[in-house]
Amino acid sequence: MMAQTRRDFIKKTAALSAASLVGMQLPVDVNTMARAAEDEAWHRGTCRLCGVGCRVELGVKNGVPFALRGVADARTNYGYLCMKGMHFWKCMGHKDRLTKPLYRERKADPFKEISWDKALDIAAERFSSAVKAHGGNAVAYYGSGQCLTEETYLFQKIMRGGLKTNNVEGNPRLCMASAVGGYMTSFGADEPIGGYADLEKAHCFFIIGSNTAEAHPVLFRRIMRRKLDNPEVKVINADPRVSQTSRIADKHLQFKPGTDLSLLNAMAKVIIDEKLHDQQFLGNYAVFKQGKEAKAASFDEFAQFVAPYTPEAAAKTCGGTITADDIRQVARWFATSKGTVSLWCMGINQRKQGVWANNLIHNLHILTGQLMKEGADSLSLTGQPNACGGVREAGGLCHILPGHRPVEKEKMRNQVEEAWGIPLGRIPAEPGLHTMDLFTAVNKGTVKAVWINCTSPAQSLPNCDLYNKGLASDDCFIVCTDIFKTRTTEYANLILPTAFHFEKTGVYGCTERRSQLTRKAIKAPGEAKPEVWIAREWAKRLATKLNDPVIAQCVKPFDGLEEDFALPQAIWDEYTQKLTKGRDNDLRGASYAVLGRMADGVQWPAPTEEFALKGGTVKKFVKGLDPMADSESKNDLPYQFYGPAHEDRKLWIWLRPQAEPSEVPDADYPFYLSTGRIIDHWHTMSMTGRIPELLRANPYAYVEINPKDAAKLGIKPGDMVEVRSRRGVNLLPAKVYEGPIEGMVFVYWHDQEQTRMINKVTKDDYDPASKEPEFKICAVQIQRVSGPRPLTPFLV
Ligand SMILES: Nc1nc2c(c(=O)[nH]1)N[C@H]1C(S)=C(S)[C@@H](COP(=O)(O)OP(=O)(O)OC[C@H]3O[C@@H](n4cnc5c(=O)[nH]c(N)nc54)[C@H](O)[C@@H]3O)O[C@H]1N2
Ligand SMILES: Nc1nc2c(c(=O)[nH]1)N[C@H]1C(S)=C(S)[C@@H](COP(=O)(O)OP(=O)(O)OC[C@H]3O[C@@H](n4cnc5c(=O)[nH]c(N)nc54)[C@H](O)[C@@H]3O)O[C@H]1N2
Ligand code: SF4
Ligand SMILES: [Mo]
């Protein structure tokens, strides 16, 4: 059956392969195809925004961008784009772009323009004096799932190998950490087994805690197309809110926030009771585990564990409109369809039990064998364009090194040190500070200097006012690399202007293990520079100031290379050739030359160029499709689960109970607050807030209230409402509609205006396993405020 999948796959993508072959044979690079007029060119790259990874072409005339369009033969998007994707290029020539380094010694001082030379000198001086006085752990790098892989890789190399600290973190801790924890503990390997190709083959979609329609619009379009063409395809949507995604659902399961662990366990119980599990798949590939020590359990123990989660009991826990029969129905659809794909995102990850909730979704796939066949996958949606490629794969979190290597394993550290040509033992054995501990340490004054790159924690951290106190203090030196001023640059000592997407070269790796190259197509404004240049030049100065040849060694391979292409290429080559060899994310075949020829990049594992030129691995662990499954094969079974974290090479089904969120409503704070996204804005709105076509649609945040609650509180649409928690307060206009379940309100978190920054209100408690904060649930009181309140967007 899988051999047929491969044939099907090749047939379906024949045109695409032909395109790649053309690229192979001709000396033309498909990334820059001159069209029509000689001065007009279309440059191929990836969308700057979400984790779908749509392939785009930027139209440039006389050095100025004028349009952006989708690439029709790209397997990520088949030409489609969403509104934000079509418009992000308008950030390129924007009048607000940062164009010169800015500096102030104290945070109360005004900023002054300074030269790059001076700026880098100051950054090196402040970091090296902190290291001299207090050791490597007194400094930190805080990056982003929106950095290019080359940027994340180089910064973490300088921090770990050069400054001897694992204080390398980034915003994926706020986002994907629970998904990583789920994949590692259930499958022994991070990142999805299948990918988008499964969407067109699926017969049932289980969408839980994901507003795919607004957060991954192009994938939603593919799901909708599949359902339109095949009305028998079932769509289940499980979310405490009726969202834009629910509109295509055959069944919407609406429940009290945080109760869905019960729902998932009840689905498992129905599956077992009705004997819908796949005994043979379980026998060949799965074991059962429980507790912190991952103690072995039996099938019977699992059955006993889920026994109390009867559909009736779960329906009661979940509240809302769910009935026991709904739960039976969706469990049957899930188990018996010819192929079920689950999709989830922050409604599952940003939870006190984020890893457990991930495990419970994987459980259903392992139990039913809805995993390895075509049209089936347990597919975690990634939020940012390069959280997978840059951060999860290239060492962007405090506990992981490049190539999916855990920091705490000495052998893994030594492999990295050898690849870098630095003394063994140079990289500290202890993981660094995770995000919430890092900003707590800034508050305490124990971290003396932080480099914040491509992210705006002053707005995106939960309970942000608490952490902004530390950022505001002169005890901590803050460098921000950004393209615009943000809420975070308000706390900076040094603001360094960087080149934007398409103004520099590098790779993004999206949700489905796919790496795609974007080459520089236009010049950055003013003196803005690519981060790889900034990092290299900074490291050279650190080496001098600390008189440490090992720091110099970290950037020596990149010495003198021009920053537009040769430098990022050399960084990519070092990372892929030296540090992905033999790892599950083997990318050795995906050189810039190969990526440049592909319409849509390469899915790892892709150990050879020949294999990469065919597109790489569509489905991991399948012999005949995944070269590592073949090379690692230990038996005659069709699948080989070689995931690095499970030595037994098995899939683990976990016994995980329902548990309470960190904060639930009570008499004083009687409502659940949940926060999330809308289709036309991106995070802190630094980009989308500056694009009139996007801002006009949603100029300011509002609070969604269920009509029954609004009636009880005398709130009418448009009334100004105070949303108050134990931590802070917002003042927002009301949107009254049947979205959130009764007893719950929802606010999008994009708005930068101080009275509408919802992270003043959210709670900063986190999942003890993944350290990911519970942005999705806290308790608030809401109250109508009388009198006129003028509403102004933060940017006009
Ligand atoms: N337009 C747009 N798209 C984006 C982004 C953006 O800023 N704007 N950001 C990108 C990023 S980085 C990310 S991480 C993704 C996020 O993508 P999503 O996670 O899909 O988006 P959110 O709106 O954060 O949250 C999704 C849903 O979780 C639900 N939820 C709340 N509480 C619970 C619960 O207890 N259980 C369950 N099952 N669900 C719950 C909410 O009601 C909401 O509908 O989007 C990416 N795409
Ligand atoms: N309440 C609440 N809070 C949340 C969430 C939630 O659901 N609810 N979600 C969380 C999640 S999932 C995420 S991912 C985070 C995201 O939160 P952030 O990462 O803080 O938000 P962004 O606006 O994406 O920040 C990216 C920054 O990079 C800048 N930038 C753009 N291009 C470049 C470039 O090429 N180089 C550099 N150096 N900078 C550039 C932008 O101007 C912007 O300031 O927020 C988290 N916060
Ligand atoms: S779906 Fe995501 S990747 Fe695609 S165009 Fe929209 S924002 Fe860009
Ligand atoms: Mo995210």
JSON list of N, CA, C and O in Angstrom, two decimals, residues 6 9-10 13 16-17 20 75 512-515 586-587 589-590 594-595 598 600-620 622 624-628:
[
{"chain": "A", "resi": 6, "resn": "ARG", "atom": "N", "xyz": [3.71, 6.05, -2.82]},
{"chain": "A", "resi": 6, "resn": "ARG", "atom": "CA", "xyz": [4.88, 6.68, -3.40]},
{"chain": "A", "resi": 6, "resn": "ARG", "atom": "C", "xyz": [4.62, 6.96, -4.89]},
{"chain": "A", "resi": 6, "resn": "ARG", "atom": "O", "xyz": [4.89, 8.04, -5.38]},
{"chain": "A", "resi": 9, "resn": "PHE", "atom": "N", "xyz": [2.15, 9.63, -5.32]},
{"chain": "A", "resi": 9, "resn": "PHE", "atom": "CA", "xyz": [2.79, 10.89, -4.95]},
{"chain": "A", "resi": 9, "resn": "PHE", "atom": "C", "xyz": [3.61, 11.40, -6.12]},
{"chain": "A", "resi": 9, "resn": "PHE", "atom": "O", "xyz": [3.55, 12.56, -6.51]},
{"chain": "A", "resi": 10, "resn": "ILE", "atom": "N", "xyz": [4.37, 10.49, -6.72]},
{"chain": "A", "resi": 10, "resn": "ILE", "atom": "CA", "xyz": [5.24, 10.91, -7.83]},
{"chain": "A", "resi": 10, "resn": "ILE", "atom": "C", "xyz": [4.39, 11.36, -9.00]},
{"chain": "A", "resi": 10, "resn": "ILE", "atom": "O", "xyz": [4.67, 12.38, -9.63]},
{"chain": "A", "resi": 13, "resn": "THR", "atom": "N", "xyz": [2.83, 14.75, -8.53]},
{"chain": "A", "resi": 13, "resn": "THR", "atom": "CA", "xyz": [3.76, 15.87, -8.54]},
{"chain": "A", "resi": 13, "resn": "THR", "atom": "C", "xyz": [4.68, 15.82, -9.76]},
{"chain": "A", "resi": 13, "resn": "THR", "atom": "O", "xyz": [5.78, 16.35, -9.75]},
{"chain": "A", "resi": 16, "resn": "LEU", "atom": "N", "xyz": [5.72, 19.05, -11.06]},
{"chain": "A", "resi": 16, "resn": "LEU", "atom": "CA", "xyz": [6.64, 19.66, -10.11]},
{"chain": "A", "resi": 16, "resn": "LEU", "atom": "C", "xyz": [8.05, 19.11, -10.28]},
{"chain": "A", "resi": 16, "resn": "LEU", "atom": "O", "xyz": [9.03, 19.84, -10.37]},
{"chain": "A", "resi": 17, "resn": "SER", "atom": "N", "xyz": [8.14, 17.76, -10.38]},
{"chain": "A", "resi": 17, "resn": "SER", "atom": "CA", "xyz": [9.45, 17.14, -10.55]},
{"chain": "A", "resi": 17, "resn": "SER", "atom": "C", "xyz": [10.07, 17.64, -11.84]},
{"chain": "A", "resi": 17, "resn": "SER", "atom": "O", "xyz": [11.26, 17.90, -11.91]},
{"chain": "A", "resi": 20, "resn": "SER", "atom": "N", "xyz": [11.63, 20.80, -11.26]},
{"chain": "A", "resi": 20, "resn": "SER", "atom": "CA", "xyz": [12.91, 20.67, -10.56]},
{"chain": "A", "resi": 20, "resn": "SER", "atom": "C", "xyz": [13.99, 20.22, -11.53]},
{"chain": "A", "resi": 20, "resn": "SER", "atom": "O", "xyz": [15.12, 20.66, -11.47]},
{"chain": "A", "resi": 75, "resn": "ARG", "atom": "N", "xyz": [3.81, 22.64, -3.22]},
{"chain": "A", "resi": 75, "resn": "ARG", "atom": "CA", "xyz": [2.93, 21.72, -2.48]},
{"chain": "A", "resi": 75, "resn": "ARG", "atom": "C", "xyz": [2.42, 22.30, -1.17]},
{"chain": "A", "resi": 75, "resn": "ARG", "atom": "O", "xyz": [1.53, 21.74, -0.55]},
{"chain": "A", "resi": 512, "resn": "GLU", "atom": "N", "xyz": [5.58, 21.03, 8.17]},
{"chain": "A", "resi": 512, "resn": "GLU", "atom": "CA", "xyz": [5.68, 19.65, 7.69]},
{"chain": "A", "resi": 512, "resn": "GLU", "atom": "C", "xyz": [7.12, 19.23, 7.37]},
{"chain": "A", "resi": 512, "resn": "GLU", "atom": "O", "xyz": [7.35, 18.56, 6.39]},
{"chain": "A", "resi": 513, "resn": "ARG", "atom": "N", "xyz": [8.07, 19.63, 8.19]},
{"chain": "A", "resi": 513, "resn": "ARG", "atom": "CA", "xyz": [9.49, 19.24, 8.04]},
{"chain": "A", "resi": 513, "resn": "ARG", "atom": "C", "xyz": [10.07, 19.73, 6.72]},
{"chain": "A", "resi": 513, "resn": "ARG", "atom": "O", "xyz": [10.99, 19.13, 6.18]},
{"chain": "A", "resi": 514, "resn": "ARG", "atom": "N", "xyz": [9.54, 20.82, 6.21]},
{"chain": "A", "resi": 514, "resn": "ARG", "atom": "CA", "xyz": [9.95, 21.29, 4.88]},
{"chain": "A", "resi": 514, "resn": "ARG", "atom": "C", "xyz": [10.83, 22.54, 5.01]},
{"chain": "A", "resi": 514, "resn": "ARG", "atom": "O", "xyz": [10.41, 23.53, 5.61]},
{"chain": "A", "resi": 515, "resn": "SER", "atom": "N", "xyz": [12.02, 22.48, 4.44]},
{"chain": "A", "resi": 515, "resn": "SER", "atom": "CA", "xyz": [12.94, 23.63, 4.45]},
{"chain": "A", "resi": 515, "resn": "SER", "atom": "C", "xyz": [12.88, 24.33, 3.11]},
{"chain": "A", "resi": 515, "resn": "SER", "atom": "O", "xyz": [12.96, 23.69, 2.07]},
{"chain": "A", "resi": 586, "resn": "ASP", "atom": "N", "xyz": [18.11, 14.88, 9.13]},
{"chain": "A", "resi": 586, "resn": "ASP", "atom": "CA", "xyz": [19.24, 14.88, 8.20]},
{"chain": "A", "resi": 586, "resn": "ASP", "atom": "C", "xyz": [18.91, 15.75, 6.98]},
{"chain": "A", "resi": 586, "resn": "ASP", "atom": "O", "xyz": [17.98, 15.47, 6.23]},
{"chain": "A", "resi": 587, "resn": "LEU", "atom": "N", "xyz": [19.69, 16.81, 6.81]},
{"chain": "A", "resi": 587, "resn": "LEU", "atom": "CA", "xyz": [19.42, 17.78, 5.74]},
{"chain": "A", "resi": 587, "resn": "LEU", "atom": "C", "xyz": [20.61, 17.89, 4.80]},
{"chain": "A", "resi": 587, "resn": "LEU", "atom": "O", "xyz": [20.73, 18.88, 4.06]},
{"chain": "A", "resi": 589, "resn": "GLY", "atom": "N", "xyz": [21.31, 16.62, 2.09]},
{"chain": "A", "resi": 589, "resn": "GLY", "atom": "CA", "xyz": [21.02, 16.73, 0.65]},
{"chain": "A", "resi": 589, "resn": "GLY", "atom": "C", "xyz": [20.45, 18.08, 0.25]},
{"chain": "A", "resi": 589, "resn": "GLY", "atom": "O", "xyz": [20.34, 18.40, -0.93]},
{"chain": "A", "resi": 590, "resn": "ALA", "atom": "N", "xyz": [20.08, 18.89, 1.25]},
{"chain": "A", "resi": 590, "resn": "ALA", "atom": "CA", "xyz": [19.35, 20.12, 0.95]},
{"chain": "A", "resi": 590, "resn": "ALA", "atom": "C", "xyz": [20.27, 21.34, 0.95]},
{"chain": "A", "resi": 590, "resn": "ALA", "atom": "O", "xyz": [20.10, 22.27, 1.73]},
{"chain": "A", "resi": 594, "resn": "VAL", "atom": "N", "xyz": [20.46, 22.96, -4.16]},
{"chain": "A", "resi": 594, "resn": "VAL", "atom": "CA", "xyz": [19.27, 22.11, -4.33]},
{"chain": "A", "resi": 594, "resn": "VAL", "atom": "C", "xyz": [18.01, 22.89, -3.97]},
{"chain": "A", "resi": 594, "resn": "VAL", "atom": "O", "xyz": [17.03, 22.91, -4.73]},
{"chain": "A", "resi": 595, "resn": "LEU", "atom": "N", "xyz": [18.03, 23.56, -2.83]},
{"chain": "A", "resi": 595, "resn": "LEU", "atom": "CA", "xyz": [16.84, 24.33, -2.42]},
{"chain": "A", "resi": 595, "resn": "LEU", "atom": "C", "xyz": [16.49, 25.38, -3.47]},
{"chain": "A", "resi": 595, "resn": "LEU", "atom": "O", "xyz": [15.32, 25.67, -3.72]},
{"chain": "A", "resi": 598, "resn": "MET", "atom": "N", "xyz": [14.30, 23.90, -6.21]},
{"chain": "A", "resi": 598, "resn": "MET", "atom": "CA", "xyz": [13.00, 23.33, -5.88]},
{"chain": "A", "resi": 598, "resn": "MET", "atom": "C", "xyz": [11.92, 24.41, -5.87]},
{"chain": "A", "resi": 598, "resn": "MET", "atom": "O", "xyz": [12.13, 25.50, -5.38]},
{"chain": "A", "resi": 600, "resn": "ASP", "atom": "N", "xyz": [9.40, 24.22, -4.02]},
{"chain": "A", "resi": 600, "resn": "ASP", "atom": "CA", "xyz": [8.86, 24.31, -2.66]},
{"chain": "A", "resi": 600, "resn": "ASP", "atom": "C", "xyz": [9.74, 23.64, -1.61]},
{"chain": "A", "resi": 600, "resn": "ASP", "atom": "O", "xyz": [9.26, 23.23, -0.56]},
{"chain": "A", "resi": 601, "resn": "GLY", "atom": "N", "xyz": [11.00, 23.53, -1.86]},
{"chain": "A", "resi": 601, "resn": "GLY", "atom": "CA", "xyz": [11.91, 23.05, -0.81]},
{"chain": "A", "resi": 601, "resn": "GLY", "atom": "C", "xyz": [11.92, 21.55, -0.64]},
{"chain": "A", "resi": 601, "resn": "GLY", "atom": "O", "xyz": [11.47, 20.80, -1.51]},
{"chain": "A", "resi": 602, "resn": "VAL", "atom": "N", "xyz": [12.43, 21.12, 0.53]},
{"chain": "A", "resi": 602, "resn": "VAL", "atom": "CA", "xyz": [12.74, 19.71, 0.77]},
{"chain": "A", "resi": 602, "resn": "VAL", "atom": "C", "xyz": [12.25, 19.32, 2.15]},
{"chain": "A", "resi": 602, "resn": "VAL", "atom": "O", "xyz": [12.41, 20.06, 3.11]},
{"chain": "A", "resi": 603, "resn": "GLN", "atom": "N", "xyz": [11.64, 18.12, 2.24]},
{"chain": "A", "resi": 603, "resn": "GLN", "atom": "CA", "xyz": [11.21, 17.60, 3.55]},
{"chain": "A", "resi": 603, "resn": "GLN", "atom": "C", "xyz": [12.27, 16.62, 4.08]},
{"chain": "A", "resi": 603, "resn": "GLN", "atom": "O", "xyz": [12.66, 15.69, 3.36]},
{"chain": "A", "resi": 604, "resn": "TRP", "atom": "N", "xyz": [12.72, 16.84, 5.32]},
{"chain": "A", "resi": 604, "resn": "TRP", "atom": "CA", "xyz": [13.70, 15.89, 5.86]},
{"chain": "A", "resi": 604, "resn": "TRP", "atom": "C", "xyz": [13.01, 14.66, 6.41]},
{"chain": "A", "resi": 604, "resn": "TRP", "atom": "O", "xyz": [11.81, 14.73, 6.66]},
{"chain": "A", "resi": 605, "resn": "PRO", "atom": "N", "xyz": [13.73, 13.55, 6.63]},
{"chain": "A", "resi": 605, "resn": "PRO", "atom": "CA", "xyz": [15.14, 13.36, 6.33]},
{"chain": "A", "resi": 605, "resn": "PRO", "atom": "C", "xyz": [15.42, 13.39, 4.81]},
{"chain": "A", "resi": 605, "resn": "PRO", "atom": "O", "xyz": [14.64, 12.83, 4.05]},
{"chain": "A", "resi": 606, "resn": "ALA", "atom": "N", "xyz": [16.54, 14.01, 4.46]},
{"chain": "A", "resi": 606, "resn": "ALA", "atom": "CA", "xyz": [16.96, 14.08, 3.06]},
{"chain": "A", "resi": 606, "resn": "ALA", "atom": "C", "xyz": [18.49, 14.01, 3.04]},
{"chain": "A", "resi": 606, "resn": "ALA", "atom": "O", "xyz": [19.16, 15.01, 2.86]},
{"chain": "A", "resi": 607, "resn": "PRO", "atom": "N", "xyz": [19.02, 12.79, 3.26]},
{"chain": "A", "resi": 607, "resn": "PRO", "atom": "CA", "xyz": [20.46, 12.67, 3.44]},
{"chain": "A", "resi": 607, "resn": "PRO", "atom": "C", "xyz": [21.28, 12.90, 2.16]},
{"chain": "A", "resi": 607, "resn": "PRO", "atom": "O", "xyz": [22.44, 13.24, 2.26]},
{"chain": "A", "resi": 608, "resn": "THR", "atom": "N", "xyz": [20.69, 12.69, 0.97]},
{"chain": "A", "resi": 608, "resn": "THR", "atom": "CA", "xyz": [21.47, 12.86, -0.26]},
{"chain": "A", "resi": 608, "resn": "THR", "atom": "C", "xyz": [20.82, 13.88, -1.17]},
{"chain": "A", "resi": 608, "resn": "THR", "atom": "O", "xyz": [19.60, 14.09, -1.12]},
{"chain": "A", "resi": 609, "resn": "GLU", "atom": "N", "xyz": [21.62, 14.45, -2.04]},
{"chain": "A", "resi": 609, "resn": "GLU", "atom": "CA", "xyz": [21.10, 15.43, -3.01]},
{"chain": "A", "resi": 609, "resn": "GLU", "atom": "C", "xyz": [20.06, 14.79, -3.92]},
{"chain": "A", "resi": 609, "resn": "GLU", "atom": "O", "xyz": [19.03, 15.39, -4.24]},
{"chain": "A", "resi": 610, "resn": "GLU", "atom": "N", "xyz": [20.37, 13.56, -4.34]},
{"chain": "A", "resi": 610, "resn": "GLU", "atom": "CA", "xyz": [19.47, 12.88, -5.27]},
{"chain": "A", "resi": 610, "resn": "GLU", "atom": "C", "xyz": [18.07, 12.75, -4.66]},
{"chain": "A", "resi": 610, "resn": "GLU", "atom": "O", "xyz": [17.06, 13.02, -5.30]},
{"chain": "A", "resi": 611, "resn": "PHE", "atom": "N", "xyz": [18.04, 12.37, -3.38]},
{"chain": "A", "resi": 611, "resn": "PHE", "atom": "CA", "xyz": [16.76, 12.19, -2.69]},
{"chain": "A", "resi": 611, "resn": "PHE", "atom": "C", "xyz": [16.09, 13.55, -2.43]},
{"chain": "A", "resi": 611, "resn": "PHE", "atom": "O", "xyz": [14.88, 13.71, -2.58]},
{"chain": "A", "resi": 612, "resn": "ALA", "atom": "N", "xyz": [16.90, 14.52, -2.08]},
{"chain": "A", "resi": 612, "resn": "ALA", "atom": "CA", "xyz": [16.35, 15.86, -1.82]},
{"chain": "A", "resi": 612, "resn": "ALA", "atom": "C", "xyz": [15.72, 16.44, -3.09]},
{"chain": "A", "resi": 612, "resn": "ALA", "atom": "O", "xyz": [14.68, 17.10, -3.02]},
{"chain": "A", "resi": 613, "resn": "LEU", "atom": "N", "xyz": [16.33, 16.19, -4.22]},
{"chain": "A", "resi": 613, "resn": "LEU", "atom": "CA", "xyz": [15.78, 16.72, -5.47]},
{"chain": "A", "resi": 613, "resn": "LEU", "atom": "C", "xyz": [14.43, 16.11, -5.82]},
{"chain": "A", "resi": 613, "resn": "LEU", "atom": "O", "xyz": [13.68, 16.64, -6.64]},
{"chain": "A", "resi": 614, "resn": "LYS", "atom": "N", "xyz": [14.11, 14.98, -5.18]},
{"chain": "A", "resi": 614, "resn": "LYS", "atom": "CA", "xyz": [12.77, 14.40, -5.37]},
{"chain": "A", "resi": 614, "resn": "LYS", "atom": "C", "xyz": [11.79, 14.97, -4.35]},
{"chain": "A", "resi": 614, "resn": "LYS", "atom": "O", "xyz": [10.63, 14.59, -4.31]},
{"chain": "A", "resi": 615, "resn": "GLY", "atom": "N", "xyz": [12.27, 15.84, -3.48]},
{"chain": "A", "resi": 615, "resn": "GLY", "atom": "CA", "xyz": [11.38, 16.47, -2.51]},
{"chain": "A", "resi": 615, "resn": "GLY", "atom": "C", "xyz": [11.60, 16.00, -1.08]},
{"chain": "A", "resi": 615, "resn": "GLY", "atom": "O", "xyz": [11.10, 16.60, -0.15]},
{"chain": "A", "resi": 616, "resn": "GLY", "atom": "N", "xyz": [12.33, 14.88, -0.91]},
{"chain": "A", "resi": 616, "resn": "GLY", "atom": "CA", "xyz": [12.60, 14.40, 0.45]},
{"chain": "A", "resi": 616, "resn": "GLY", "atom": "C", "xyz": [11.54, 13.42, 0.94]},
{"chain": "A", "resi": 616, "resn": "GLY", "atom": "O", "xyz": [10.91, 12.73, 0.14]},
{"chain": "A", "resi": 617, "resn": "THR", "atom": "N", "xyz": [11.34, 13.41, 2.27]},
{"chain": "A", "resi": 617, "resn": "THR", "atom": "CA", "xyz": [10.50, 12.38, 2.90]},
{"chain": "A", "resi": 617, "resn": "THR", "atom": "C", "xyz": [9.09, 12.90, 3.15]},
{"chain": "A", "resi": 617, "resn": "THR", "atom": "O", "xyz": [8.90, 13.79, 3.97]},
{"chain": "A", "resi": 618, "resn": "VAL", "atom": "N", "xyz": [8.11, 12.33, 2.43]},
{"chain": "A", "resi": 618, "resn": "VAL", "atom": "CA", "xyz": [6.72, 12.75, 2.65]},
{"chain": "A", "resi": 618, "resn": "VAL", "atom": "C", "xyz": [6.17, 12.19, 3.95]},
{"chain": "A", "resi": 618, "resn": "VAL", "atom": "O", "xyz": [5.32, 12.81, 4.59]},
{"chain": "A", "resi": 619, "resn": "LYS", "atom": "N", "xyz": [6.63, 11.00, 4.31]},
{"chain": "A", "resi": 619, "resn": "LYS", "atom": "CA", "xyz": [6.13, 10.41, 5.56]},
{"chain": "A", "resi": 619, "resn": "LYS", "atom": "C", "xyz": [7.29, 9.73, 6.27]},
{"chain": "A", "resi": 619, "resn": "LYS", "atom": "O", "xyz": [7.90, 8.82, 5.72]},
{"chain": "A", "resi": 620, "resn": "LYS", "atom": "N", "xyz": [7.53, 10.18, 7.49]},
{"chain": "A", "resi": 620, "resn": "LYS", "atom": "CA", "xyz": [8.64, 9.60, 8.26]},
{"chain": "A", "resi": 620, "resn": "LYS", "atom": "C", "xyz": [8.32, 8.16, 8.65]},
{"chain": "A", "resi": 620, "resn": "LYS", "atom": "O", "xyz": [7.17, 7.78, 8.78]},
{"chain": "A", "resi": 622, "resn": "VAL", "atom": "N", "xyz": [8.38, 5.32, 7.33]},
{"chain": "A", "resi": 622, "resn": "VAL", "atom": "CA", "xyz": [7.82, 4.32, 6.42]},
{"chain": "A", "resi": 622, "resn": "VAL", "atom": "C", "xyz": [8.93, 3.80, 5.52]},
{"chain": "A", "resi": 622, "resn": "VAL", "atom": "O", "xyz": [9.56, 4.56, 4.79]},
{"chain": "A", "resi": 624, "resn": "GLY", "atom": "N", "xyz": [10.80, 2.45, 2.48]},
{"chain": "A", "resi": 624, "resn": "GLY", "atom": "CA", "xyz": [10.52, 2.71, 1.07]},
{"chain": "A", "resi": 624, "resn": "GLY", "atom": "C", "xyz": [10.23, 4.17, 0.79]},
{"chain": "A", "resi": 624, "resn": "GLY", "atom": "O", "xyz": [10.35, 4.62, -0.34]},
{"chain": "A", "resi": 625, "resn": "LEU", "atom": "N", "xyz": [9.81, 4.90, 1.82]},
{"chain": "A", "resi": 625, "resn": "LEU", "atom": "CA", "xyz": [9.56, 6.33, 1.63]},
{"chain": "A", "resi": 625, "resn": "LEU", "atom": "C", "xyz": [10.59, 7.17, 2.36]},
{"chain": "A", "resi": 625, "resn": "LEU", "atom": "O", "xyz": [10.95, 8.25, 1.90]},
{"chain": "A", "resi": 626, "resn": "ASP", "atom": "N", "xyz": [11.02, 6.68, 3.52]},
{"chain": "A", "resi": 626, "resn": "ASP", "atom": "CA", "xyz": [11.93, 7.42, 4.38]},
{"chain": "A", "resi": 626, "resn": "ASP", "atom": "C", "xyz": [13.27, 6.66, 4.40]},
{"chain": "A", "resi": 626, "resn": "ASP", "atom": "O", "xyz": [13.33, 5.53, 4.90]},
{"chain": "A", "resi": 627, "resn": "PRO", "atom": "N", "xyz": [14.32, 7.26, 3.83]},
{"chain": "A", "resi": 627, "resn": "PRO", "atom": "CA", "xyz": [15.59, 6.54, 3.75]},
{"chain": "A", "resi": 627, "resn": "PRO", "atom": "C", "xyz": [16.14, 6.12, 5.11]},
{"chain": "A", "resi": 627, "resn": "PRO", "atom": "O", "xyz": [16.83, 5.10, 5.22]},
{"chain": "A", "resi": 628, "resn": "MET", "atom": "N", "xyz": [15.80, 6.89, 6.16]},
{"chain": "A", "resi": 628, "resn": "MET", "atom": "CA", "xyz": [16.30, 6.49, 7.49]},
{"chain": "A", "resi": 628, "resn": "MET", "atom": "C", "xyz": [15.57, 5.28, 8.03]},
{"chain": "A", "resi": 628, "resn": "MET", "atom": "O", "xyz": [16.14, 4.47, 8.75]}
]
